[in-house]
Every structure is written in structure tokens, then in C-alpha cells.
Amino acid sequence: MATIAEIILPLPVKSNFHYIAKPDQALKIQVGKRVLVPFGKRKIYTGIIRAISNTPFSASEMDRMREIDEVLDIEPILNERQLSLFDWIAFYYFCTPGEVFKAALPLGLKPESSLKIRLKEPNWHHLTMSDAEFLLMEALEIQTEIDFQTAADIWEIANPRPRLIQMESKGWIELVKWVEETYKPKFKTFLTLTEAYQSRDQLEEAFELVSRSAHQENLLMTVAAAFYKGKSVPKTETLKSLDITSAVSKALVKKGILNEEQVQVDRMDLHGYEPASQDLILTPEQQRAFGEIQGYLSEPSKKPILLHGITGSGKTHLYMSCMKPIIEAGRQILYLLPEITLTKQIIDRIRSVFGDKVGIYHSRFNDHERVEIWQKVRKGEYQIVIGVRSAIFLPFPNLGMIVVDEEHDHSFKQYEPAPRYQARDVATYMGRHFDIPVILGSATPSMETYTNALEGKYHLVELHKRAIAAKLPDIQVVDMRMQRQKRLTKGMFSQPLEQAIRETLERKEQVILFQNRRGYSPYLLCETCGYVPQCIHCDISMTYHKEKGHLRCHYCGYTDFNVQKCSNCSNYTLRRAGIGTERIVESVQEYFPEYVVERMDWDTTRTKHGYANLIQRFENRQIDILVGTQMVSKGLDFEHVTLVGVILADNLINFPDFRAHEQAYQLITQVSGRAGRSTKRGRVIIQTMMPDSPILTHIERPFKDFYQLQLAERAQFAYPPHARMIRVEIKHKDRTFIEAEAMRLYNIMHPSFGANLLGPDYALVPRVRNQYRMQFLLKIGKEISPKKLRTHLEELIDRYFQQAPKKTLRIVVDIDPA
Ligand code: ADP
Ligand code: ZN
């Protein structure tokens, strides 16, 4: 009897595929291991073994079944729990297991991209070889490194492996296999005392030996002091801080006083750290909340817990207190955050309590780093992982708790590509499915979560007071219409904001200025004809970036250097309209030239350490004013920031989406919460043309008031949280075609959904990268089961494709869209 394995392939196909294990593979086959399998005429894919099949297959099925090429792993890289989670994500978010698996694994664990062929014999021109071999060598000479698939393409064969192995055995090429093997750990040199000089007496002797060199004495003193505190001394940093050369340490090594030790370190460490165990002392209110949470955690039914605490109330402190027993029990914790800018501060806080068993996971790590984190999580070497949404895919063997900080944040939702998952919702599913506690925290919970809490589906725990600061910041809304009429503005600043900035800076405190647009101005406007330069590929105006001197489309990246002449009327009358972060910086420089201003947005933080550097410098007070997009709004904790200015709140509020008000409220509350977090009272100034907007009038009121207001508004249209929502988006490059097909799809869906089917309408940006986008919104009663829904919707889409004239329309189903 042959062993048959069910394999998930990284493809958008509905079902998995079966392959036969060769006799010598039978023992290696295990669920969760990767395999190489042939697919179609000439492709080789990496797949994951989902199951060892014991369903009987017919003789003809067996005949068609192909063999597994190779089993890649010695140990499974995914466990059964993970795989069942992936199945659920694929099912709930309307995609295939292959798409989930593709999103979940770091690229480095997908050999199709990491199997590399390199040139080994530089003098190959003189050798006799076949034409095929020659072609490959030639390609290698040009590209230095090519992958498996390229070799297959060059040779136009399905499986280049045998031929490659032959070439390798002749010494012509090198096959660099998997990341795990090519990955080189990074080492760091530490200095310690040799055994001969560790006691006090011996040390005195050592000092005598170095007494003629002040430098040597200095270094020895540093190392010895650290040694008695049980700390290690990193060589490079120490030499630098003592301002001495490596000749000094070399001399001490030569004298047998110091040892150099190579220690493997994580690549992702930004700086050295010392394991510490700072005690967490809770305020009485936090103590009460902690007690409530412990009570809920001891209940057999593990409902998610919503920790609703105002900004600065110490939610982070509380999470850490709740994590402590889990860590002590030796289990793992997933700590989700919406934004990588937050990881730096949080990791410092968490390390100060839990030491060094903490890892970070986000998209700005390169692939080697992500593989490394993956493996450390899998082996349990990381007990805590702080990560953005994709961290839910990590292979925790022993997960004991999930914390979702800033649970309301929309970046927990992935939009493109599939799986279009909501990481917070996946986390609550994991809680139920794996039977572990989940703590959601926010100062401004999402409508959905808060509703769940009020309805008793979640436990609600509240914090009403700031931990250190006596009071919440004082909030002032400034009417910019009035300011402009009276000509009181200076640059981007109203009179009250300008004054407040000046006073704050004079007190040597810091300022955060917020605007949710990057670039200099969101669009240019021709003063002669009213034309606004648009992207040629997308239906959206281009943003003007002054530093780069160009217009750029934020949807497709198209740039245009023509920033003066109107392409409609040919006059040189393009005016810069609207406010972006770059423009605010300019205004600050004009009015506050003696202070240091920096910008924190997508453009200035693209490098891995870019944001960490900015945060570090702001923390060290080397920066006085930080101007930024929503990156500055979330969760950051700066002791000396006492003023937050919102430059113009209007475009947040006016956004045409039913969630716009909720989001604007959350954002403004969040950014306000950055002010006065320590002992000094903070101030917030919000500039707007619409001071009477209910969002602004609710900012200082209790959260529940705003919630009730929104809930009533949403009830009128049966929007979430009253119902669930699904967006069905269609994309095509031909406008007439997409409009006709939208109607065809409408006719198929309408009988099932009736008035709960909205659309078709063009998307907010109707065309992106030359693709038109139209959408339907479906409102689904909460009582309808996801399973029924999926089956039904899938049927309807299949029916559409049976009728469709061409198969070229792309249909994207987005469940619970943000
Ligand atoms: P949140 O996450 O609710 O915004 P944080 O946990 O960041 O609040 O706490 C706000 C500030 O108060 C931080 O600087 C934090 O270190 C401090 N803090 C919170 N709780 C305590 C406590 N019990 N003792 C001392 N400082 C605290
Ligand atoms: Zn574009």
C-alpha cells in the first residue's frame, strides 16, 4: 500500500492535491513538513503536507497521481493547530488554504524562491559541455544567481533537478539549498575577565600589570565592574564609549587578563540589552482591574476580555501584569500591535520586565530575519512575540495568551492580497479554538467590540483614570474660518496653536503636530482653469512632494516632474492646495527656526531602523517638534510631550465611508492621548473649519456617549455592528465591460439578497493601475452562519462565471471590510 499525502499548494485553487510518497519517503512524511512536488507540465511547487491520507482512491485516480519529489524538512515547520487555524482563515475569509499558506510563511521558507544556483567554476569557457549546460552557465555569468524555476524555464523542462545535480557534481555550479542552511548566525564579541583574574586578589594583581597605561586601566575597570554585577561587556560599543582602540583590548588579552568571547546574537537587536526584572506596582484602580481580569481568567469559559481604559491609564502596565503568570508557567504570548512604530517602545518596556525572551515580527524585517523569528517561535525560544497582524501566523507550540493592543485599529485588517483577514478577529477565534485567554485593549474600542462587551459576549474591564498624570489633557477646538477671516493665522497655525507651541517650547517641553496626509500638498490646482493634475493610471489627484520636486500617485507610485505648467490650459498657474506633513514642517521652520523639527511618516521611516531612530531621538529630546501622520497618533509614550496639535481635522471627518466618524473620533482621541502622559498637564489644540461636527463636540465626553450616537446612526442603515458586511469588488480594465458585467452579477445576486444588496457603485477611487473597480456591499444578518453564507456566495459567483462571456473579470470577496 502506497502512502498518500494531501498537500496544500500555494495556489488559489479550492482543494488540496494528493501525491504518492516514494518508498524511501514513507518514514519522512509528516503533517506540517514542506515538500517539493511536480505540478502541471513544467512546474515544481513547494507544498505543505496537510494530512496523510487514508481515503481509498480508485485505480484510475492512483494512476494519475504523481510522486513527491522531495521532503524538505527534518521537523515539521507547522503544527496541527496552526494548520487547522489556516483552514479556518481560508474558510471564513473566503480564500484558499494555499493563499493562507503563501501569506503565512516567510519567503525564506518557500524554497521556490530561495533555492539558488550559483556559478562555481569561473573558467568554464574552456570546458566541454552540452548546449543546455552552456546556456545555464551563460545565464549564471550574467546574473550570478538564479533560481530553480528560471533553470526550468531556460531548459524548457519540468524538473531541472537531475541535470543541476550532475552539473554540481562536476564542480561547475553550486546549489545553495534552503535558507536554514545558508543562514549565517551573527556573532558579537564580548569582553570578560579570564579565570585567572576573577578573584579580588587576582584582580588587584591585574591592575598592577596595567598600571602604566591609563587606557588599559580604564578598560579593565569597566570590564571588572560589569563582571561583579554579572553583566557582559560588548567590545565595540565599550571601546567606542571609552574612546580607545582595539589595540588596548588586544594588549589585555595578550596579558591573559581579558578574554574575547563570540556570542551569537539576534539580528533584530537594535542595541544590547540586559535581562531585568522590574517589579510592576499597580495603582489602586489598576489593581482592581487586574483582580477582575484574574477572576475572568479563572472561569472555565474563556470569553475575550475588553480592557477599555482612557489613554495613559496604564493598559500596557496591566497587560504585563496579566502576562506574568503565563510566562512563569512557561507558556508563550502573542502581543499584537497595529503599527511597527510602536514596537520599539513596547519592546523596551516589555524587556525591562521580562528580559530577553522577546521577539518582534513585522514586515520590515528581511527574509532571513523572519525565518529566524519563525524558527525561534517554533522552538519556544521566544516566549513573547510582539508583532503586527501577520504575527498570527507564527507557529507557537505553546501559546498561552494573546494581547491585542489598540484593538480598534484598522490596520489589523489586511486588504490585499488574500487572505483578507482581520487579525483581532482571528485572535478571538484562536482564543476559542485553542482555549486561551485573549485581552483586547483600547481607549476607543471599535463599535463591534464594544457592542460585544455590552451584550456580554466579552467581559468588560474599565480604567477611568490616568496612571500618573492627574488629568486628561485640556482640549481646545479652534475655528479656522474665523482665524482666517481675522487674518490671525501664521502659516499653518492659528493664533492659539502658534502661541501654545511657543510657550511649550520655551518651557523646554515637546510638541507633536498631526496631519493625516504625507507630502507637501495633497493636490495642485490650476488657478486659471481649475484643473487638478491626476494620475494617468488612476482616478485620483497626485500629491505634491516638495523635497523630491515631483507629483506622486499614492496608489500606484506614478511620478510626474511637471509641477508648474497646467497640462490643461498651459498656463504656469498651478497652486499648491491642501496641507501635508512636509508643508507643516516648512511652516514650523519658518516660525520656530531655533527649534529642531522632524517628520515621521511613511516617507521618512521606510528603512528598518528609520522610525526607531526618530523615536529614540525624540525620547532623548534631540527633537523638539515631531510632525507626523497617524504613525504619531498610536500608543507612543513620551514623557515630555505636553502639546498636541491637529492641523486640520476636516478631511478625517468628511471621508465618505460609514466608518469615517468612528475612525476620526478614534484617531483624534488617540493623538490627543499623546499629550501630558506624565506629571505635567497636557494640552490639545484641534484646528478645523467645522467646529460643530459631533465628533469634535464628543471628544471630551465619555466614550459611551459617542458610542451611543454612532450606534443610533448605524441602526438607520443596518450597518455593522447591527449586521455583518461583505464587500464584493470587481476589477477590469475595460469600463464598458465592467459596467455590463456588474449588472449581470447584480441580476444573479439580487434574488438572494434583495434590499441588502447595495450597488454596483464605483469604488472611492474608481480606477487604480488602469483597472476599474466597482463594488457591491452586502448586509448580512448576524444569525446567518458563515458556512451557509460562504457556500451560497460561492455558488452565485460560480454561476456568474458560467454565464460570463470572458473569464477575465476579477472578483474579490472581502469579509468584514474595514
Ligand atoms: P496606556 O497603554 O493605557 O496608554 P501606559 O501603560 O502607556 O498607558 O501608561 C501611561 C504611562 O503611565 C506610562 O508612562 C507608564 O509607564 C505609566 N504607568 C502606568 N501605570 C503605572 C504604574 N502602576 N506605576 C507607574 N507608572 C505607571
Ligand atoms: Zn496612480
XYZ file of N, CA, C and O in Angstrom, residues 262-402:
564
model
N 32.923 35.052 21.604
C 31.985 35.236 20.496
C 30.612 34.733 20.956
O 30.467 33.575 21.295
N 29.634 35.598 20.947
C 28.300 35.177 21.355
C 27.336 35.419 20.201
O 27.343 36.487 19.588
N 26.533 34.407 19.933
C 25.572 34.578 18.845
C 24.458 35.521 19.293
O 23.900 35.376 20.360
N 24.165 36.498 18.483
C 23.098 37.433 18.853
C 22.021 37.448 17.778
O 22.239 37.042 16.651
N 20.878 37.925 18.150
C 19.792 38.074 17.195
C 20.118 39.181 16.229
O 20.648 40.203 16.605
N 19.715 38.976 14.998
C 19.924 40.029 14.025
C 19.053 41.236 14.318
O 19.347 42.337 13.953
N 17.918 40.985 14.948
C 16.973 42.093 15.058
C 17.228 42.992 16.260
O 16.504 43.925 16.483
N 18.272 42.672 17.010
C 18.526 43.555 18.129
C 18.999 44.909 17.677
O 19.910 45.033 16.888
N 18.385 45.916 18.157
C 18.798 47.255 17.781
C 19.964 47.678 18.654
O 20.809 48.426 18.295
N 19.969 47.197 19.859
C 21.035 47.541 20.783
C 21.101 46.435 21.824
O 20.178 45.657 21.967
N 22.215 46.407 22.560
C 22.329 45.374 23.578
C 21.305 45.604 24.674
O 20.810 46.705 24.847
N 20.960 44.569 25.395
C 20.027 44.791 26.489
C 20.415 43.866 27.624
O 21.084 42.863 27.446
N 19.954 44.232 28.781
C 20.245 43.395 29.926
C 18.941 42.823 30.419
O 17.976 43.554 30.600
N 18.924 41.528 30.638
C 17.719 40.968 31.205
C 17.470 41.627 32.561
O 18.402 41.830 33.326
N 16.258 42.001 32.791
C 15.981 42.667 34.053
C 14.656 42.166 34.569
O 13.917 41.514 33.864
N 14.365 42.448 35.786
C 13.067 42.071 36.258
C 12.542 43.171 37.143
O 12.650 43.152 38.352
N 11.982 44.153 36.461
C 11.458 45.296 37.177
C 10.106 44.898 37.746
O 9.328 44.219 37.097
N 9.847 45.317 38.942
C 8.562 44.961 39.525
C 7.477 45.889 39.035
O 7.699 47.071 38.825
N 6.303 45.336 38.845
C 5.185 46.148 38.409
C 4.341 46.478 39.626
O 3.790 45.600 40.262
N 4.298 47.757 39.930
C 3.439 48.157 41.047
C 2.220 48.839 40.467
O 2.343 49.806 39.718
N 1.066 48.302 40.775
C -0.152 48.826 40.166
C -0.786 49.907 41.024
O -0.707 49.871 42.245
N -1.448 50.842 40.374
C -2.233 51.834 41.108
C -3.476 51.121 41.641
O -3.815 50.032 41.158
N -4.160 51.707 42.627
C -5.342 51.025 43.171
C -6.374 50.683 42.083
O -6.937 49.594 42.069
N -6.577 51.614 41.150
C -7.552 51.328 40.099
C -7.090 50.171 39.211
O -7.868 49.279 38.854
N -5.800 50.186 38.881
C -5.261 49.093 38.070
C -5.352 47.770 38.821
O -5.638 46.722 38.241
N -5.118 47.841 40.140
C -5.188 46.655 40.981
C -6.595 46.037 40.912
O -6.751 44.828 40.775
N -7.594 46.915 40.966
C -8.977 46.456 40.884
C -9.230 45.790 39.533
O -9.775 44.699 39.449
N -8.766 46.450 38.465
C -8.969 45.895 37.126
C -8.249 44.560 36.989
O -8.780 43.599 36.422
N -7.043 44.498 37.544
C -6.263 43.269 37.491
C -7.019 42.128 38.179
O -7.104 41.012 37.657
N -7.596 42.449 39.327
C -8.386 41.457 40.065
C -9.550 40.948 39.219
O -9.799 39.737 39.146
N -10.249 41.882 38.562
C -11.374 41.477 37.712
C -10.907 40.534 36.603
O -11.525 39.502 36.341
N -9.787 40.919 35.986
C -9.290 40.087 34.877
C -8.913 38.701 35.376
O -9.282 37.688 34.777
N -8.209 38.639 36.525
C -7.827 37.330 37.067
C -9.059 36.478 37.330
O -9.074 35.279 37.078
N -10.107 37.149 37.828
C -11.348 36.425 38.076
C -11.902 35.822 36.784
O -12.254 34.641 36.736
N -11.925 36.623 35.734
C -12.449 36.128 34.458
C -11.583 35.010 33.896
O -12.074 34.065 33.293
N -10.245 35.151 34.111
C -9.349 34.146 33.556
C -9.528 32.791 34.235
O -9.249 31.750 33.647
N -10.009 32.830 35.478
C -10.158 31.546 36.172
C -11.492 30.885 35.832
O -11.739 29.745 36.207
N -12.351 31.594 35.132
C -13.617 30.964 34.718
C -13.349 29.937 33.625
O -12.426 30.102 32.823
N -14.167 28.892 33.596
C -13.918 27.866 32.578
C -14.176 28.374 31.139
O -13.425 28.056 30.225
N -15.223 29.191 30.962
C -15.474 29.677 29.608
C -14.584 30.882 29.377
O -14.581 31.817 30.164
N -13.787 30.821 28.343
C -12.833 31.913 28.147
C -13.357 32.918 27.132
O -13.024 32.896 25.973
N -14.198 33.814 27.617
C -14.633 34.898 26.744
C -13.483 35.883 26.604
O -12.736 36.098 27.565
N -13.371 36.531 25.451
C -12.353 37.583 25.345
C -12.648 38.690 26.349
O -13.802 38.907 26.731
N -11.585 39.354 26.785
C -11.737 40.450 27.735
C -11.437 41.765 27.024
O -10.402 41.878 26.355
N -12.337 42.696 27.141
C -12.050 44.029 26.602
C -11.587 44.920 27.747
O -12.334 45.157 28.691
N -10.343 45.395 27.641
C -9.843 46.354 28.613
C -10.019 47.739 28.009
O -9.296 48.133 27.096
N -11.037 48.432 28.490
C -11.311 49.765 27.980
C -10.770 50.771 28.983
O -11.320 50.931 30.065
N -9.668 51.426 28.633
C -9.061 52.384 29.565
C -8.656 53.623 28.816
O -8.139 53.522 27.701
N -8.883 54.760 29.401
C -8.535 56.004 28.718
C -7.036 56.033 28.421
O -6.265 55.260 29.011
N -6.628 56.923 27.528
C -5.209 56.980 27.162
C -4.383 57.321 28.392
O -4.736 58.205 29.161
N -3.300 56.569 28.568
C -2.423 56.828 29.705
C -2.889 56.199 31.008
O -2.334 56.454 32.070
N -3.913 55.335 30.948
C -4.429 54.748 32.183
C -3.585 53.558 32.627
O -3.763 53.048 33.734
N -2.667 53.139 31.747
C -1.784 52.045 32.144
C -2.213 50.690 31.612
O -1.969 49.666 32.248
N -2.812 50.682 30.442
C -3.216 49.396 29.856
C -2.001 48.505 29.622
O -2.027 47.318 29.922
N -0.924 49.130 29.129
C 0.275 48.348 28.861
C 0.793 47.714 30.157
O 1.189 46.547 30.181
N 0.766 48.488 31.206
C 1.151 48.004 32.527
C 0.319 46.785 32.937
O 0.837 45.804 33.445
N -0.985 46.895 32.688
C -1.879 45.801 33.053
C -1.655 44.550 32.200
O -1.673 43.435 32.717
N -1.461 44.763 30.896
C -1.184 43.579 30.064
C -0.001 42.834 30.648
O -0.004 41.613 30.754
N 1.018 43.609 31.017
C 2.237 42.954 31.500
C 1.975 42.190 32.797
O 2.498 41.100 32.988
N 1.157 42.778 33.660
C 0.833 42.047 34.896
C 0.103 40.749 34.584
O 0.319 39.731 35.235
N -0.775 40.797 33.587
C -1.524 39.582 33.229
C -0.618 38.559 32.547
O -0.859 37.355 32.608
N 0.423 39.059 31.885
C 1.310 38.144 31.165
C 2.217 37.366 32.113
O 2.644 36.258 31.809
N 2.503 37.983 33.247
C 3.484 37.413 34.161
C 3.223 35.943 34.529
O 4.111 35.109 34.362
N 2.015 35.630 35.030
C 1.775 34.224 35.378
C 1.896 33.276 34.186
O 2.332 32.124 34.339
N 1.532 33.770 33.007
C 1.610 32.928 31.806
C 3.076 32.622 31.491
O 3.445 31.476 31.191
N 3.914 33.658 31.591
C 5.347 33.480 31.344
C 5.938 32.530 32.374
O 6.703 31.623 32.051
N 5.529 32.719 33.637
C 6.065 31.866 34.691
C 5.658 30.415 34.499
O 6.383 29.491 34.871
N 4.498 30.215 33.892
C 4.068 28.841 33.613
C 4.760 28.295 32.370
O 4.471 27.183 31.918
N 5.666 29.094 31.781
C 6.452 28.609 30.652
C 5.716 28.634 29.324
O 6.128 27.989 28.368
N 4.622 29.388 29.268
C 3.877 29.407 28.007
C 4.188 30.671 27.197
O 4.827 31.594 27.680
N 3.701 30.696 25.961
C 4.045 31.800 25.071
C 2.918 32.824 24.956
O 1.752 32.516 25.198
N 3.324 34.037 24.569
C 2.357 35.126 24.445
C 2.527 35.836 23.114
O 3.644 36.132 22.693
N 1.399 36.057 22.475
C 1.398 36.854 21.257
C 0.822 38.218 21.598
O -0.279 38.320 22.145
N 1.589 39.259 21.305
C 1.206 40.610 21.655
C 1.071 41.391 20.344
O 2.062 41.732 19.718
N -0.166 41.621 19.924
C -0.381 42.263 18.627
C -0.501 43.779 18.759
O -1.170 44.283 19.657
N 0.136 44.456 17.823
C 0.118 45.920 17.770
C -0.221 46.347 16.348
O 0.130 45.657 15.401
N -0.844 47.495 16.197
C -1.215 47.892 14.843
C -0.084 48.471 14.009
O -0.146 48.482 12.806
N 0.959 48.933 14.647
C 1.891 49.764 13.879
C 3.296 49.455 14.316
O 3.579 49.384 15.511
N 4.214 49.295 13.369
C 5.563 48.938 13.779
C 6.252 50.044 14.553
O 7.146 49.778 15.329
N 5.822 51.289 14.368
C 6.463 52.357 15.132
C 6.304 52.097 16.627
O 7.103 52.561 17.423
N 5.257 51.364 16.976
C 5.009 51.123 18.392
C 5.898 50.038 18.969
O 6.115 49.984 20.174
N 6.395 49.158 18.093
C 7.112 48.008 18.615
C 8.334 48.435 19.416
O 8.685 47.789 20.379
N 8.966 49.524 19.013
C 10.213 49.892 19.680
C 9.989 50.231 21.149
O 10.672 49.725 22.019
N 9.029 51.116 21.399
C 8.784 51.491 22.796
C 8.274 50.324 23.626
O 8.671 50.136 24.759
N 7.359 49.564 23.033
C 6.782 48.447 23.775
C 7.847 47.409 24.103
O 7.885 46.887 25.215
N 8.699 47.138 23.135
C 9.679 46.094 23.416
C 10.612 46.531 24.537
O 10.995 45.725 25.385
N 10.954 47.797 24.580
C 11.797 48.260 25.685
C 11.094 48.060 27.027
O 11.686 47.605 27.994
N 9.797 48.379 27.057
C 9.054 48.214 28.311
C 8.926 46.750 28.687
O 9.092 46.377 29.853
N 8.651 45.921 27.685
C 8.453 44.511 27.993
C 9.767 43.848 28.404
O 9.820 43.044 29.324
N 10.843 44.245 27.742
C 12.135 43.676 28.122
C 12.555 44.093 29.516
O 13.218 43.346 30.225
N 12.157 45.295 29.918
C 12.569 45.729 31.250
C 11.873 44.890 32.316
O 12.326 44.823 33.443
N 10.800 44.233 31.953
C 10.108 43.377 32.916
C 10.433 41.902 32.706
O 10.645 41.160 33.656
N 10.464 41.479 31.443
C 10.591 40.046 31.184
C 11.946 39.618 30.636
O 12.135 38.446 30.312
N 12.876 40.574 30.488
C 14.176 40.171 29.982
C 14.147 39.914 28.494
O 13.378 40.539 27.780
N 14.957 38.974 28.058
C 15.277 38.942 26.641
C 14.559 37.881 25.816
O 14.920 37.613 24.697
N 13.542 37.258 26.404
C 12.890 36.213 25.606
C 11.805 36.786 24.703
O 10.760 36.188 24.499
N 12.047 38.004 24.223
C 11.035 38.711 23.466
C 11.480 38.888 22.020
O 12.603 39.299 21.768
N 10.600 38.581 21.100
C 10.917 38.799 19.694
C 9.948 39.786 19.072
O 8.860 40.004 19.592
N 10.369 40.380 17.973
C 9.486 41.287 17.236
C 9.252 40.696 15.854
O 10.147 40.074 15.279
N 8.065 40.904 15.325
C 7.771 40.403 13.982
C 7.016 41.451 13.201
O 5.919 41.839 13.587
N 7.617 41.948 12.152
C 6.873 42.841 11.260
C 7.473 42.843 9.865
O 8.518 42.248 9.625
N 6.784 43.540 8.993
C 7.099 43.402 7.575
C 8.405 44.073 7.172
O 8.874 43.869 6.072
N 8.997 44.865 8.066
C 10.235 45.495 7.628
C 11.470 44.672 7.941
O 12.572 45.070 7.629
N 11.271 43.513 8.543
C 12.410 42.630 8.669
C 12.642 41.979 7.338
O 11.704 41.719 6.592
N 13.893 41.691 7.059
C 14.121 40.990 5.808
C 13.820 39.520 6.026
O 13.494 39.072 7.117
N 13.964 38.798 4.952
C 13.503 37.441 4.980
C 14.283 36.526 5.909
O 13.713 35.693 6.597
N 15.595 36.721 5.946
C 16.404 35.914 6.860
C 15.922 36.104 8.289
O 15.797 35.169 9.056
N 15.674 37.346 8.616
C 15.261 37.643 9.976
C 13.922 37.001 10.279
O 13.694 36.469 11.361
N 13.026 37.056 9.302
C 11.713 36.471 9.569
C 11.780 34.957 9.736
O 11.084 34.383 10.563
N 12.643 34.339 8.948
C 12.809 32.892 9.105
C 13.350 32.591 10.495
O 12.897 31.677 11.180
N 14.293 33.413 10.913
C 14.903 33.196 12.215
C 13.861 33.323 13.338
O 13.814 32.508 14.256
N 13.022 34.339 13.237
C 11.998 34.511 14.266
C 11.039 33.325 14.225
O 10.663 32.770 15.252
N 10.651 32.953 13.029
C 9.753 31.804 12.854
C 10.304 30.588 13.593
O 9.596 29.927 14.355
N 11.596 30.308 13.358
C 12.192 29.118 13.962
C 12.285 29.255 15.484
O 12.075 28.295 16.213
N 12.574 30.445 15.945
C 12.673 30.627 17.393
C 11.315 30.499 18.066
O 11.232 30.018 19.196
N 10.291 30.947 17.402
C 8.952 30.790 17.957
C 8.611 29.307 17.998
O 8.118 28.781 18.988
N 8.922 28.643 16.903
C 8.585 27.228 16.789
C 9.298 26.401 17.851
O 8.757 25.458 18.416
N 10.536 26.773 18.161
C 11.286 26.016 19.160
C 11.026 26.526 20.570
O 11.634 26.048 21.522
N 10.175 27.527 20.696
C 9.845 28.036 22.023
C 10.914 28.933 22.619
O 10.883 29.251 23.804
N 11.891 29.350 21.802
C 12.943 30.207 22.350
C 12.434 31.619 22.615
O 12.977 32.327 23.448
N 11.438 32.025 21.861
C 10.789 33.294 22.165
C 9.540 33.004 22.973
O 8.663 32.277 22.538
N 9.450 33.615 24.129
C 8.244 33.412 24.911
C 7.211 34.475 24.601
O 6.022 34.257 24.736
N 7.703 35.655 24.201
C 6.774 36.718 23.851
C 7.106 37.186 22.450
O 8.279 37.386 22.126
N 6.097 37.298 21.618
C 6.314 37.890 20.306
C 5.435 39.111 20.181
O 4.225 39.043 20.363
N 6.084 40.246 19.901
C 5.364 41.482 19.662
C 5.297 41.647 18.161
O 6.332 41.667 17.504
N 4.101 41.713 17.625
C 4.060 41.749 16.177
C 2.862 42.466 15.620
O 1.894 42.746 16.324
N 2.952 42.781 14.342
C 1.819 43.333 13.623
C 0.959 42.166 13.140
O 1.239 41.017 13.473
N -0.081 42.491 12.374
C -1.117 41.479 12.129
C -0.608 40.118 11.662
O -1.127 39.086 12.078
N 0.439 40.097 10.813
C 0.857 38.812 10.257
C 1.457 37.885 11.311
O 1.675 36.701 11.038
N 1.701 38.382 12.511
C 2.250 37.523 13.569
C 1.272 36.428 13.995
O 1.673 35.453 14.626
N -0.003 36.557 13.623
C -0.943 35.487 13.985
C -0.604 34.176 13.291
O -1.084 33.126 13.683
N 0.227 34.246 12.247
C 0.559 33.026 11.518
C 1.734 32.269 12.128
O 2.045 31.171 11.702
N 2.407 32.843 13.107
C 3.613 32.211 13.631
C 3.301 30.887 14.328
O 2.249 30.734 14.939
N 4.240 29.937 14.258
C 3.967 28.583 14.749
C 4.231 28.396 16.241
O 5.142 27.679 16.622
N 3.429 29.024 17.076
C 3.587 28.863 18.518
C 3.263 27.429 18.930
O 2.165 26.966 18.691
N 4.203 26.748 19.588
C 3.859 25.399 20.049
C 3.072 25.437 21.353
O 2.415 24.473 21.726
N 3.126 26.565 22.051
C 2.649 26.558 23.433
C 2.038 27.908 23.793
O 2.378 28.525 24.799
N 1.149 28.362 22.923
C 0.584 29.697 23.117
C -0.325 29.715 24.342
O -1.197 28.865 24.492
N -0.102 30.719 25.220
C -0.888 30.754 26.445
C -1.763 31.987 26.589
O -2.610 32.057 27.490
N -1.574 32.989 25.735
C -2.378 34.215 25.839
C -2.135 35.084 24.607
O -1.056 35.074 24.031
N -3.184 35.825 24.223
C -2.999 36.823 23.154
C -3.456 38.171 23.690
O -4.512 38.277 24.302
